[in-house]
């Protein structure tokens, strides 16, 4: 399967854990990745020819470019993931989420996921993860601060492909300045409308992480 929680697996009390990235930042990363790193040089050239080569922010401000690149679809992948396979989980005609889809996704998040981290709040994420799932993540908070990199990579399935140094680099000031420009409240209002499902779930998960941090760490 594709890893999405099904109703059957939820009934069996499977414990789910995941980490979310800000939907618009994730979309921007995917946009660039498809053009310069994905699959093969031939595929990348096909993407550039069919969907354009303008910078992400320029494309996001252009209705035609947003449509060609299916931003409404690709910016709401987490909604599809959390919703699962029920009849409520069908996208609208544009590939975006429906109210029913987001409602079911919220319910699945709160019922089936014991832990949901936030990439933009990595310190809280690893500390809460270690507290909530100690058998799985013991030692990850120490390792992610620049300690034993190998231990960090082995401590948690989500870091098996990424070194602790790679995680640390995400907090580089230059990267943050670019990210802050992308996700400012007054920037890209049309894009925020397209990404509404994932943005709603992201904010729900962010608030929940803060609550867990307060309960577990204070």
PDB file of C-alpha atoms in Angstrom:
ATOM      1  CA  UNK A   1       0.000   0.000   0.000  1.00  0.00           C
ATOM      2  CA  UNK A   2       0.947   3.666   0.071  1.00  0.00           C
ATOM      3  CA  UNK A   3       1.138   3.938   3.836  1.00  0.00           C
ATOM      4  CA  UNK A   4      -2.131   5.753   4.355  1.00  0.00           C
ATOM      5  CA  UNK A   5      -4.114   4.627   7.424  1.00  0.00           C
ATOM      6  CA  UNK A   6      -7.081   2.469   6.489  1.00  0.00           C
ATOM      7  CA  UNK A   7     -10.224   2.025   8.556  1.00  0.00           C
ATOM      8  CA  UNK A   8      -9.325  -1.625   9.097  1.00  0.00           C
ATOM      9  CA  UNK A   9      -5.854  -0.840  10.425  1.00  0.00           C
ATOM     10  CA  UNK A  10      -7.280   1.875  12.685  1.00  0.00           C
ATOM     11  CA  UNK A  11      -9.718  -0.601  14.209  1.00  0.00           C
ATOM     12  CA  UNK A  12      -6.786  -2.869  15.043  1.00  0.00           C
ATOM     13  CA  UNK A  13      -5.311  -0.079  17.203  1.00  0.00           C
ATOM     14  CA  UNK A  14      -2.232   0.434  15.086  1.00  0.00           C
ATOM     15  CA  UNK A  15      -0.224   3.367  16.442  1.00  0.00           C
ATOM     16  CA  UNK A  16       0.691   5.909  13.773  1.00  0.00           C
ATOM     17  CA  UNK A  17       3.385   8.578  13.939  1.00  0.00           C
ATOM     18  CA  UNK A  18       4.479  11.066  11.304  1.00  0.00           C
ATOM     19  CA  UNK A  19       6.105  14.462  10.771  1.00  0.00           C
ATOM     20  CA  UNK A  20       4.557  17.269   8.721  1.00  0.00           C
ATOM     21  CA  UNK A  21       6.248  20.039   6.812  1.00  0.00           C
ATOM     22  CA  UNK A  22       4.538  23.354   6.108  1.00  0.00           C
ATOM     23  CA  UNK A  23       2.381  22.570   3.029  1.00  0.00           C
ATOM     24  CA  UNK A  24       3.544  25.520   0.958  1.00  0.00           C
ATOM     25  CA  UNK A  25       7.200  24.881   1.768  1.00  0.00           C
ATOM     26  CA  UNK A  26       6.756  21.242   0.839  1.00  0.00           C
ATOM     27  CA  UNK A  27       5.077  22.251  -2.431  1.00  0.00           C
ATOM     28  CA  UNK A  28       7.920  24.660  -3.230  1.00  0.00           C
ATOM     29  CA  UNK A  29      10.450  21.907  -2.570  1.00  0.00           C
ATOM     30  CA  UNK A  30       8.582  19.477  -4.810  1.00  0.00           C
ATOM     31  CA  UNK A  31       8.302  22.112  -7.541  1.00  0.00           C
ATOM     32  CA  UNK A  32      12.075  22.615  -7.636  1.00  0.00           C
ATOM     33  CA  UNK A  33      12.871  18.927  -7.163  1.00  0.00           C
ATOM     34  CA  UNK A  34      10.811  17.875 -10.191  1.00  0.00           C
ATOM     35  CA  UNK A  35      12.836  20.204 -12.394  1.00  0.00           C
ATOM     36  CA  UNK A  36      16.378  19.475 -11.269  1.00  0.00           C
ATOM     37  CA  UNK A  37      16.564  16.200  -9.306  1.00  0.00           C
ATOM     38  CA  UNK A  38      13.603  13.895  -9.889  1.00  0.00           C
ATOM     39  CA  UNK A  39      13.919  10.486 -11.547  1.00  0.00           C
ATOM     40  CA  UNK A  40      16.074  11.224 -14.600  1.00  0.00           C
ATOM     41  CA  UNK A  41      17.391  14.022 -16.794  1.00  0.00           C
ATOM     42  CA  UNK A  42      14.805  13.112 -19.426  1.00  0.00           C
ATOM     43  CA  UNK A  43      11.962  13.377 -16.910  1.00  0.00           C
ATOM     44  CA  UNK A  44      13.255  16.683 -15.579  1.00  0.00           C
ATOM     45  CA  UNK A  45      13.402  18.105 -19.092  1.00  0.00           C
ATOM     46  CA  UNK A  46       9.848  16.929 -19.756  1.00  0.00           C
ATOM     47  CA  UNK A  47       8.660  18.716 -16.631  1.00  0.00           C
ATOM     48  CA  UNK A  48      10.463  21.902 -17.562  1.00  0.00           C
ATOM     49  CA  UNK A  49       9.045  21.859 -21.087  1.00  0.00           C
ATOM     50  CA  UNK A  50       5.468  21.021 -20.128  1.00  0.00           C
ATOM     51  CA  UNK A  51       5.145  22.947 -16.857  1.00  0.00           C
ATOM     52  CA  UNK A  52       7.612  25.805 -17.130  1.00  0.00           C
ATOM     53  CA  UNK A  53      10.870  26.879 -15.556  1.00  0.00           C
ATOM     54  CA  UNK A  54       9.939  30.088 -13.756  1.00  0.00           C
ATOM     55  CA  UNK A  55      10.778  30.333 -10.041  1.00  0.00           C
ATOM     56  CA  UNK A  56       8.233  28.889  -7.641  1.00  0.00           C
ATOM     57  CA  UNK A  57       7.054  32.230  -6.278  1.00  0.00           C
ATOM     58  CA  UNK A  58       6.493  33.587  -9.782  1.00  0.00           C
ATOM     59  CA  UNK A  59       4.513  30.497 -10.733  1.00  0.00           C
ATOM     60  CA  UNK A  60       2.497  30.668  -7.520  1.00  0.00           C
ATOM     61  CA  UNK A  61       1.395  34.199  -8.374  1.00  0.00           C
ATOM     62  CA  UNK A  62       0.232  33.186 -11.855  1.00  0.00           C
ATOM     63  CA  UNK A  63      -3.156  31.478 -12.214  1.00  0.00           C
ATOM     64  CA  UNK A  64      -2.242  29.657 -15.426  1.00  0.00           C
ATOM     65  CA  UNK A  65       1.009  28.345 -13.992  1.00  0.00           C
ATOM     66  CA  UNK A  66      -0.730  27.205 -10.798  1.00  0.00           C
ATOM     67  CA  UNK A  67      -3.262  25.301 -12.884  1.00  0.00           C
ATOM     68  CA  UNK A  68      -0.710  23.675 -15.195  1.00  0.00           C
ATOM     69  CA  UNK A  69       1.299  22.497 -12.196  1.00  0.00           C
ATOM     70  CA  UNK A  70      -1.826  21.261 -10.355  1.00  0.00           C
ATOM     71  CA  UNK A  71      -0.972  23.118  -7.181  1.00  0.00           C
ATOM     72  CA  UNK A  72      -4.392  22.379  -5.696  1.00  0.00           C
ATOM     73  CA  UNK A  73      -3.716  18.670  -5.976  1.00  0.00           C
ATOM     74  CA  UNK A  74      -0.078  18.527  -4.944  1.00  0.00           C
ATOM     75  CA  UNK A  75      -0.451  20.997  -2.084  1.00  0.00           C
ATOM     76  CA  UNK A  76      -2.968  18.769  -0.274  1.00  0.00           C
ATOM     77  CA  UNK A  77      -1.205  15.413  -0.184  1.00  0.00           C
ATOM     78  CA  UNK A  78      -1.330  15.216   3.610  1.00  0.00           C
ATOM     79  CA  UNK A  79      -5.107  15.583   3.541  1.00  0.00           C
ATOM     80  CA  UNK A  80      -5.332  12.593   1.222  1.00  0.00           C
ATOM     81  CA  UNK A  81      -2.922  10.672   3.433  1.00  0.00           C
ATOM     82  CA  UNK A  82      -4.779  11.324   6.671  1.00  0.00           C
ATOM     83  CA  UNK A  83      -8.197  10.773   5.116  1.00  0.00           C
ATOM     84  CA  UNK A  84      -7.404   7.248   3.948  1.00  0.00           C
ATOM     85  CA  UNK A  85      -9.670   5.197   1.693  1.00  0.00           C
ATOM     86  CA  UNK A  86     -13.235   5.837   2.821  1.00  0.00           C
ATOM     87  CA  UNK A  87     -15.951   7.171   0.541  1.00  0.00           C
ATOM     88  CA  UNK A  88     -15.378  10.637   2.005  1.00  0.00           C
ATOM     89  CA  UNK A  89     -11.843  10.735   0.642  1.00  0.00           C
ATOM     90  CA  UNK A  90     -12.529  11.555  -3.001  1.00  0.00           C
ATOM     91  CA  UNK A  91     -10.957  14.757  -4.297  1.00  0.00           C
ATOM     92  CA  UNK A  92     -12.968  17.457  -6.021  1.00  0.00           C
ATOM     93  CA  UNK A  93     -12.881  18.000  -9.789  1.00  0.00           C
ATOM     94  CA  UNK A  94      -9.655  19.995  -9.581  1.00  0.00           C
ATOM     95  CA  UNK A  95      -7.899  17.334  -7.512  1.00  0.00           C
ATOM     96  CA  UNK A  96      -8.180  19.337  -4.308  1.00  0.00           C
ATOM     97  CA  UNK A  97      -9.822  18.352  -1.015  1.00  0.00           C
ATOM     98  CA  UNK A  98     -13.490  18.563  -0.107  1.00  0.00           C
ATOM     99  CA  UNK A  99     -14.990  19.551   3.250  1.00  0.00           C
ATOM    100  CA  UNK A 100     -15.851  15.898   3.921  1.00  0.00           C
ATOM    101  CA  UNK A 101     -12.321  14.847   3.076  1.00  0.00           C
ATOM    102  CA  UNK A 102     -10.759  17.322   5.490  1.00  0.00           C
ATOM    103  CA  UNK A 103     -13.271  16.421   8.199  1.00  0.00           C
ATOM    104  CA  UNK A 104     -12.405  12.733   7.933  1.00  0.00           C
ATOM    105  CA  UNK A 105      -8.687  13.561   7.859  1.00  0.00           C
ATOM    106  CA  UNK A 106      -9.024  15.571  11.092  1.00  0.00           C
ATOM    107  CA  UNK A 107     -10.856  12.707  12.760  1.00  0.00           C
ATOM    108  CA  UNK A 108      -8.216  10.184  11.695  1.00  0.00           C
ATOM    109  CA  UNK A 109      -5.426  12.453  12.905  1.00  0.00           C
ATOM    110  CA  UNK A 110      -6.876  12.795  16.364  1.00  0.00           C
ATOM    111  CA  UNK A 111      -7.980   9.172  16.695  1.00  0.00           C
ATOM    112  CA  UNK A 112      -5.208   7.125  15.091  1.00  0.00           C
ATOM    113  CA  UNK A 113      -2.021   9.188  15.325  1.00  0.00           C
ATOM    114  CA  UNK A 114      -0.317   9.113  18.678  1.00  0.00           C
ATOM    115  CA  UNK A 115       2.335  11.533  17.498  1.00  0.00           C
ATOM    116  CA  UNK A 116       2.542  14.142  14.730  1.00  0.00           C
ATOM    117  CA  UNK A 117       5.682  16.231  14.594  1.00  0.00           C
ATOM    118  CA  UNK A 118       6.340  19.520  12.817  1.00  0.00           C
ATOM    119  CA  UNK A 119       9.518  19.872  10.775  1.00  0.00           C
ATOM    120  CA  UNK A 120       9.636  23.634  11.358  1.00  0.00           C
ATOM    121  CA  UNK A 121       9.661  22.959  15.120  1.00  0.00           C
ATOM    122  CA  UNK A 122      12.206  20.188  15.064  1.00  0.00           C
ATOM    123  CA  UNK A 123      13.455  20.563  18.626  1.00  0.00           C
ATOM    124  CA  UNK A 124       9.980  20.110  20.096  1.00  0.00           C
ATOM    125  CA  UNK A 125       9.286  17.330  17.627  1.00  0.00           C
ATOM    126  CA  UNK A 126      12.189  15.110  18.652  1.00  0.00           C
ATOM    127  CA  UNK A 127      11.760  15.807  22.363  1.00  0.00           C
ATOM    128  CA  UNK A 128       8.054  14.991  22.339  1.00  0.00           C
ATOM    129  CA  UNK A 129       8.600  11.962  20.117  1.00  0.00           C
ATOM    130  CA  UNK A 130      11.117  10.619  22.602  1.00  0.00           C
ATOM    131  CA  UNK A 131       8.653  11.147  25.450  1.00  0.00           C
ATOM    132  CA  UNK A 132       5.608   9.726  23.661  1.00  0.00           C
ATOM    133  CA  UNK A 133       7.330   6.739  22.010  1.00  0.00           C
ATOM    134  CA  UNK A 134      10.440   6.101  24.136  1.00  0.00           C
ATOM    135  CA  UNK A 135      11.043   2.557  22.896  1.00  0.00           C
ATOM    136  CA  UNK A 136      11.184   3.788  19.321  1.00  0.00           C
ATOM    137  CA  UNK A 137      12.959   7.117  19.752  1.00  0.00           C
ATOM    138  CA  UNK A 138      15.110   6.955  22.882  1.00  0.00           C
ATOM    139  CA  UNK A 139      18.177   9.167  22.482  1.00  0.00           C
ATOM    140  CA  UNK A 140      17.040  10.973  19.363  1.00  0.00           C
ATOM    141  CA  UNK A 141      16.796  14.386  21.040  1.00  0.00           C
ATOM    142  CA  UNK A 142      20.429  14.215  22.172  1.00  0.00           C
ATOM    143  CA  UNK A 143      21.630  12.948  18.804  1.00  0.00           C
ATOM    144  CA  UNK A 144      19.764  15.572  16.812  1.00  0.00           C
ATOM    145  CA  UNK A 145      21.605  18.311  18.700  1.00  0.00           C
ATOM    146  CA  UNK A 146      24.833  17.201  17.065  1.00  0.00           C
ATOM    147  CA  UNK A 147      25.777  14.188  19.132  1.00  0.00           C
ATOM    148  CA  UNK A 148      26.011  10.621  17.873  1.00  0.00           C
ATOM    149  CA  UNK A 149      24.955  10.907  14.235  1.00  0.00           C
ATOM    150  CA  UNK A 150      24.852   7.158  13.651  1.00  0.00           C
ATOM    151  CA  UNK A 151      22.644   6.679  16.689  1.00  0.00           C
ATOM    152  CA  UNK A 152      20.343   9.392  15.397  1.00  0.00           C
ATOM    153  CA  UNK A 153      19.991   7.646  12.049  1.00  0.00           C
ATOM    154  CA  UNK A 154      19.187   4.329  13.688  1.00  0.00           C
ATOM    155  CA  UNK A 155      16.977   5.542  16.527  1.00  0.00           C
ATOM    156  CA  UNK A 156      13.941   6.398  14.454  1.00  0.00           C
ATOM    157  CA  UNK A 157      12.641   5.096  11.123  1.00  0.00           C
ATOM    158  CA  UNK A 158      12.018   8.657   9.915  1.00  0.00           C
ATOM    159  CA  UNK A 159      15.719   9.507  10.085  1.00  0.00           C
ATOM    160  CA  UNK A 160      17.077   6.356   8.487  1.00  0.00           C
ATOM    161  CA  UNK A 161      17.736   8.258   5.258  1.00  0.00           C
ATOM    162  CA  UNK A 162      18.857  11.531   6.789  1.00  0.00           C
ATOM    163  CA  UNK A 163      21.853  12.332   8.963  1.00  0.00           C
ATOM    164  CA  UNK A 164      21.500  14.515  12.025  1.00  0.00           C
ATOM    165  CA  UNK A 165      23.659  17.067  10.302  1.00  0.00           C
ATOM    166  CA  UNK A 166      21.136  17.178   7.483  1.00  0.00           C
ATOM    167  CA  UNK A 167      18.382  17.894   9.965  1.00  0.00           C
ATOM    168  CA  UNK A 168      20.500  20.571  11.598  1.00  0.00           C
ATOM    169  CA  UNK A 169      21.127  22.217   8.236  1.00  0.00           C
ATOM    170  CA  UNK A 170      17.396  22.782   7.772  1.00  0.00           C
ATOM    171  CA  UNK A 171      17.657  25.425  10.464  1.00  0.00           C
ATOM    172  CA  UNK A 172      20.284  27.420   8.579  1.00  0.00           C
ATOM    173  CA  UNK A 173      19.467  31.148   8.748  1.00  0.00           C
ATOM    174  CA  UNK A 174      19.687  31.591   4.986  1.00  0.00           C
ATOM    175  CA  UNK A 175      17.180  28.792   4.445  1.00  0.00           C
ATOM    176  CA  UNK A 176      14.842  30.264   7.047  1.00  0.00           C
ATOM    177  CA  UNK A 177      14.840  33.663   5.365  1.00  0.00           C
ATOM    178  CA  UNK A 178      13.671  32.099   2.111  1.00  0.00           C
ATOM    179  CA  UNK A 179      11.072  29.984   3.872  1.00  0.00           C
ATOM    180  CA  UNK A 180       9.716  32.923   5.829  1.00  0.00           C
ATOM    181  CA  UNK A 181       9.238  34.838   2.589  1.00  0.00           C
ATOM    182  CA  UNK A 182       7.208  31.970   1.148  1.00  0.00           C
ATOM    183  CA  UNK A 183       4.884  31.425   4.100  1.00  0.00           C
ATOM    184  CA  UNK A 184       4.171  34.994   5.187  1.00  0.00           C
ATOM    185  CA  UNK A 185       0.477  35.504   5.892  1.00  0.00           C
ATOM    186  CA  UNK A 186       0.158  38.291   3.320  1.00  0.00           C
ATOM    187  CA  UNK A 187       1.976  36.441   0.553  1.00  0.00           C
ATOM    188  CA  UNK A 188       0.330  34.263  -2.077  1.00  0.00           C
ATOM    189  CA  UNK A 189      -3.304  34.471  -0.929  1.00  0.00           C
ATOM    190  CA  UNK A 190      -4.509  32.442  -3.898  1.00  0.00           C
ATOM    191  CA  UNK A 191      -2.018  29.689  -3.160  1.00  0.00           C
ATOM    192  CA  UNK A 192      -3.102  29.601   0.462  1.00  0.00           C
ATOM    193  CA  UNK A 193      -6.664  29.082  -0.746  1.00  0.00           C
ATOM    194  CA  UNK A 194      -5.560  26.136  -2.877  1.00  0.00           C
ATOM    195  CA  UNK A 195      -3.630  24.577   0.005  1.00  0.00           C
ATOM    196  CA  UNK A 196      -6.427  25.087   2.522  1.00  0.00           C
ATOM    197  CA  UNK A 197      -6.855  21.426   3.467  1.00  0.00           C
ATOM    198  CA  UNK A 198      -3.239  20.719   4.299  1.00  0.00           C
ATOM    199  CA  UNK A 199      -2.855  24.116   5.967  1.00  0.00           C
ATOM    200  CA  UNK A 200      -5.789  23.390   8.269  1.00  0.00           C
ATOM    201  CA  UNK A 201      -4.359  20.010   9.249  1.00  0.00           C
ATOM    202  CA  UNK A 202      -0.884  21.481   9.682  1.00  0.00           C
ATOM    203  CA  UNK A 203      -2.170  24.102  12.114  1.00  0.00           C
ATOM    204  CA  UNK A 204      -4.112  21.439  14.008  1.00  0.00           C
ATOM    205  CA  UNK A 205      -0.988  19.298  14.292  1.00  0.00           C
ATOM    206  CA  UNK A 206       1.117  22.293  15.316  1.00  0.00           C
ATOM    207  CA  UNK A 207      -1.277  23.163  18.143  1.00  0.00           C
ATOM    208  CA  UNK A 208      -1.395  19.562  19.240  1.00  0.00           C
ATOM    209  CA  UNK A 209       2.408  19.345  19.346  1.00  0.00           C
ATOM    210  CA  UNK A 210       2.524  22.421  21.572  1.00  0.00           C
ATOM    211  CA  UNK A 211       0.001  20.830  23.923  1.00  0.00           C
ATOM    212  CA  UNK A 212       1.985  17.587  24.029  1.00  0.00           C
ATOM    213  CA  UNK A 213       5.188  19.504  24.651  1.00  0.00           C
ATOM    214  CA  UNK A 214       3.596  21.284  27.587  1.00  0.00           C
ATOM    215  CA  UNK A 215       2.286  18.029  29.058  1.00  0.00           C
ATOM    216  CA  UNK A 216       5.421  15.967  28.490  1.00  0.00           C
ATOM    217  CA  UNK A 217       8.230  18.426  29.019  1.00  0.00           C
ATOM    218  CA  UNK A 218       7.176  20.839  31.752  1.00  0.00           C
TER     219      UNK A 218
END
